[in-house]
CSV table of C-alpha atoms in Angstrom, one decimal:
chain,number,residue,atom,x,y,z
A,1,UNK,CA,0.0,-0.1,0.0
A,2,UNK,CA,1.1,3.4,-0.9
A,3,UNK,CA,1.5,5.8,1.7
A,4,UNK,CA,0.4,9.5,1.4
A,5,UNK,CA,3.6,10.9,2.8
A,6,UNK,CA,5.4,9.3,-0.2
A,7,UNK,CA,3.9,12.0,-2.4
A,8,UNK,CA,6.9,13.7,-2.5
A,9,UNK,CA,8.7,11.0,-4.1
A,10,UNK,CA,7.4,11.6,-7.5
A,11,UNK,CA,9.4,15.0,-7.9
A,12,UNK,CA,9.0,14.6,-11.7
A,13,UNK,CA,5.4,14.7,-11.9
A,14,UNK,CA,5.4,17.6,-9.8
A,15,UNK,CA,8.0,19.4,-11.6
A,16,UNK,CA,6.2,18.6,-14.9
A,17,UNK,CA,3.1,20.5,-13.6
A,18,UNK,CA,5.0,23.7,-12.4
A,19,UNK,CA,5.2,22.6,-8.7
A,20,UNK,CA,8.2,22.9,-6.5
A,21,UNK,CA,8.8,21.5,-3.0
A,22,UNK,CA,7.3,23.7,-0.1
A,23,UNK,CA,7.4,23.3,3.6
A,24,UNK,CA,6.3,25.6,6.6
A,25,UNK,CA,5.4,25.0,10.2
A,26,UNK,CA,5.8,21.2,10.1
A,27,UNK,CA,3.6,20.9,6.9
A,28,UNK,CA,5.1,19.5,3.7
A,29,UNK,CA,3.8,19.6,0.0
A,30,UNK,CA,4.2,21.5,-3.1
A,31,UNK,CA,3.5,24.8,-4.3
A,32,UNK,CA,3.1,26.4,-7.6
A,33,UNK,CA,2.5,30.2,-9.1
A,34,UNK,CA,0.1,30.3,-11.9
A,35,UNK,CA,0.0,33.4,-14.2
A,36,UNK,CA,-3.1,34.6,-15.9
A,37,UNK,CA,-2.8,37.2,-18.8
A,38,UNK,CA,-5.9,39.3,-20.1
A,39,UNK,CA,-5.3,40.2,-23.7
A,40,UNK,CA,-7.2,42.5,-26.0
A,41,UNK,CA,-6.7,44.2,-29.5
A,42,UNK,CA,-4.4,46.8,-27.7
A,43,UNK,CA,-2.2,44.0,-26.2
A,44,UNK,CA,-2.2,42.8,-22.5
A,45,UNK,CA,-4.8,44.4,-20.2
A,46,UNK,CA,-3.9,42.9,-17.2
A,47,UNK,CA,-1.8,40.0,-15.3
A,48,UNK,CA,-2.6,38.5,-12.2
A,49,UNK,CA,-1.6,35.2,-10.2
A,50,UNK,CA,-2.9,32.1,-8.3
A,51,UNK,CA,-0.8,30.3,-5.9
A,52,UNK,CA,-1.5,26.5,-5.3
A,53,UNK,CA,-0.6,24.3,-2.7
A,54,UNK,CA,-0.9,20.5,-2.3
A,55,UNK,CA,-0.1,19.6,1.2
A,56,UNK,CA,0.0,15.8,2.3
A,57,UNK,CA,2.1,16.2,5.7
A,58,UNK,CA,-0.1,18.2,8.0
A,59,UNK,CA,-2.0,18.2,11.5
A,60,UNK,CA,-5.4,18.3,10.0
A,61,UNK,CA,-8.0,20.8,11.2
A,62,UNK,CA,-5.4,22.8,13.1
A,63,UNK,CA,-3.3,23.5,10.2
A,64,UNK,CA,-6.2,24.1,7.8
A,65,UNK,CA,-7.6,26.8,10.3
A,66,UNK,CA,-4.4,28.4,10.9
A,67,UNK,CA,-3.6,28.7,7.1
A,68,UNK,CA,-7.1,30.2,6.5
A,69,UNK,CA,-6.5,32.8,9.3
A,70,UNK,CA,-2.8,33.6,8.4
A,71,UNK,CA,-3.2,34.2,4.6
A,72,UNK,CA,-3.3,38.0,3.7
A,73,UNK,CA,-3.9,39.7,0.4
A,74,UNK,CA,-0.8,40.2,-1.8
A,75,UNK,CA,-0.4,42.6,-4.9
A,76,UNK,CA,-1.6,40.8,-8.1
A,77,UNK,CA,-2.4,37.8,-6.2
A,78,UNK,CA,-6.0,36.9,-6.7
A,79,UNK,CA,-6.2,33.1,-5.3
A,80,UNK,CA,-4.4,31.1,-2.9
A,81,UNK,CA,-5.8,27.6,-3.2
A,82,UNK,CA,-4.6,25.1,-0.4
A,83,UNK,CA,-5.4,21.4,-0.9
A,84,UNK,CA,-5.0,19.3,2.1
A,85,UNK,CA,-4.6,15.7,1.3
A,86,UNK,CA,-6.3,13.4,4.1
A,87,UNK,CA,-6.1,9.8,4.6
A,88,UNK,CA,-9.8,9.5,5.8
A,89,UNK,CA,-12.7,11.4,4.4
A,90,UNK,CA,-13.0,14.6,6.1
A,91,UNK,CA,-16.5,16.3,6.9
A,92,UNK,CA,-15.1,19.7,6.1
A,93,UNK,CA,-14.6,20.2,2.5
A,94,UNK,CA,-14.0,23.8,1.6
A,95,UNK,CA,-13.4,27.1,3.4
A,96,UNK,CA,-13.0,30.4,1.6
A,97,UNK,CA,-11.8,33.7,2.8
A,98,UNK,CA,-12.2,36.9,0.8
A,99,UNK,CA,-10.2,39.8,1.2
A,100,UNK,CA,-12.1,43.1,0.8
A,101,UNK,CA,-15.3,41.4,-0.7
A,102,UNK,CA,-12.9,39.6,-3.1
A,103,UNK,CA,-11.4,42.7,-4.6
A,104,UNK,CA,-8.1,41.8,-3.1
A,105,UNK,CA,-8.3,38.1,-3.7
A,106,UNK,CA,-9.3,34.9,-1.9
A,107,UNK,CA,-7.8,32.3,0.1
A,108,UNK,CA,-9.3,28.8,-0.2
A,109,UNK,CA,-8.7,25.5,1.9
A,110,UNK,CA,-9.8,22.3,0.5
A,111,UNK,CA,-9.6,18.9,1.7
A,112,UNK,CA,-9.3,15.8,-0.6
A,113,UNK,CA,-9.0,12.1,0.1
A,114,UNK,CA,-7.2,10.2,-2.8
A,115,UNK,CA,-9.7,8.2,-4.8
A,116,UNK,CA,-12.8,10.5,-3.5
A,117,UNK,CA,-14.9,13.0,-5.0
A,118,UNK,CA,-13.5,16.5,-5.2
A,119,UNK,CA,-15.2,19.8,-5.8
A,120,UNK,CA,-15.2,21.7,-8.9
A,121,UNK,CA,-12.6,24.3,-7.6
A,122,UNK,CA,-9.9,21.9,-7.4
A,123,UNK,CA,-10.6,19.8,-10.7
A,124,UNK,CA,-7.2,20.6,-11.8
A,125,UNK,CA,-5.2,19.8,-8.4
A,126,UNK,CA,-7.1,16.7,-7.0
A,127,UNK,CA,-6.6,14.6,-10.1
A,128,UNK,CA,-2.8,15.2,-9.8
A,129,UNK,CA,-2.8,13.8,-6.3
A,130,UNK,CA,-4.5,10.4,-7.6
A,131,UNK,CA,-2.2,10.4,-10.8
A,132,UNK,CA,0.9,10.8,-8.2
A,133,UNK,CA,-0.3,7.9,-6.1
A,134,UNK,CA,-0.9,5.9,-9.1
A,135,UNK,CA,2.7,6.5,-10.3
A,136,UNK,CA,3.9,5.8,-6.9
A,137,UNK,CA,2.1,2.5,-7.1
A,138,UNK,CA,3.5,1.6,-10.5
A,139,UNK,CA,7.1,2.3,-9.5
A,140,UNK,CA,7.0,0.2,-6.3
A,141,UNK,CA,5.5,-2.8,-8.3
A,142,UNK,CA,8.1,-2.4,-11.1
A,143,UNK,CA,11.1,-2.3,-8.2
A,144,UNK,CA,9.5,-5.6,-6.6
A,145,UNK,CA,8.0,-3.3,-3.7
A,146,UNK,CA,11.4,-2.3,-2.5
A,147,UNK,CA,12.5,1.2,-1.8
A,148,UNK,CA,11.7,3.8,-4.5
A,149,UNK,CA,14.7,5.5,-6.0
A,150,UNK,CA,14.7,9.3,-6.3
């Protein structure tokens, strides 16, 4: 059986999708910044960013609440999404915090159990977790169930 804490071992998958290793206050995972550009006939009209975090090593509800409380608006950053990977189904699926009624951005904290259902807001992140676990399982079976190589 593949453990959720092994998700960091598929760094090639995370790098392919633009993620880098991330850790903070005992939590571990990956993060990326996505750039959105709005264009018109006159050229670029605006540019803004979204930060995505996939966190697989954490202390559950306490870390989710701490992240939501500690998030602050940043210039040109519209969304800060945190996907907490849970070993068991969590009753709490999503919490959203807006900054100045959304004009200064949003912070979203989501939970996801691998192989389970996910919300539309994380339809790009949750399948990556499932894919990472699938890749881990295939690598373990290829190596005869031994230690994975980095």
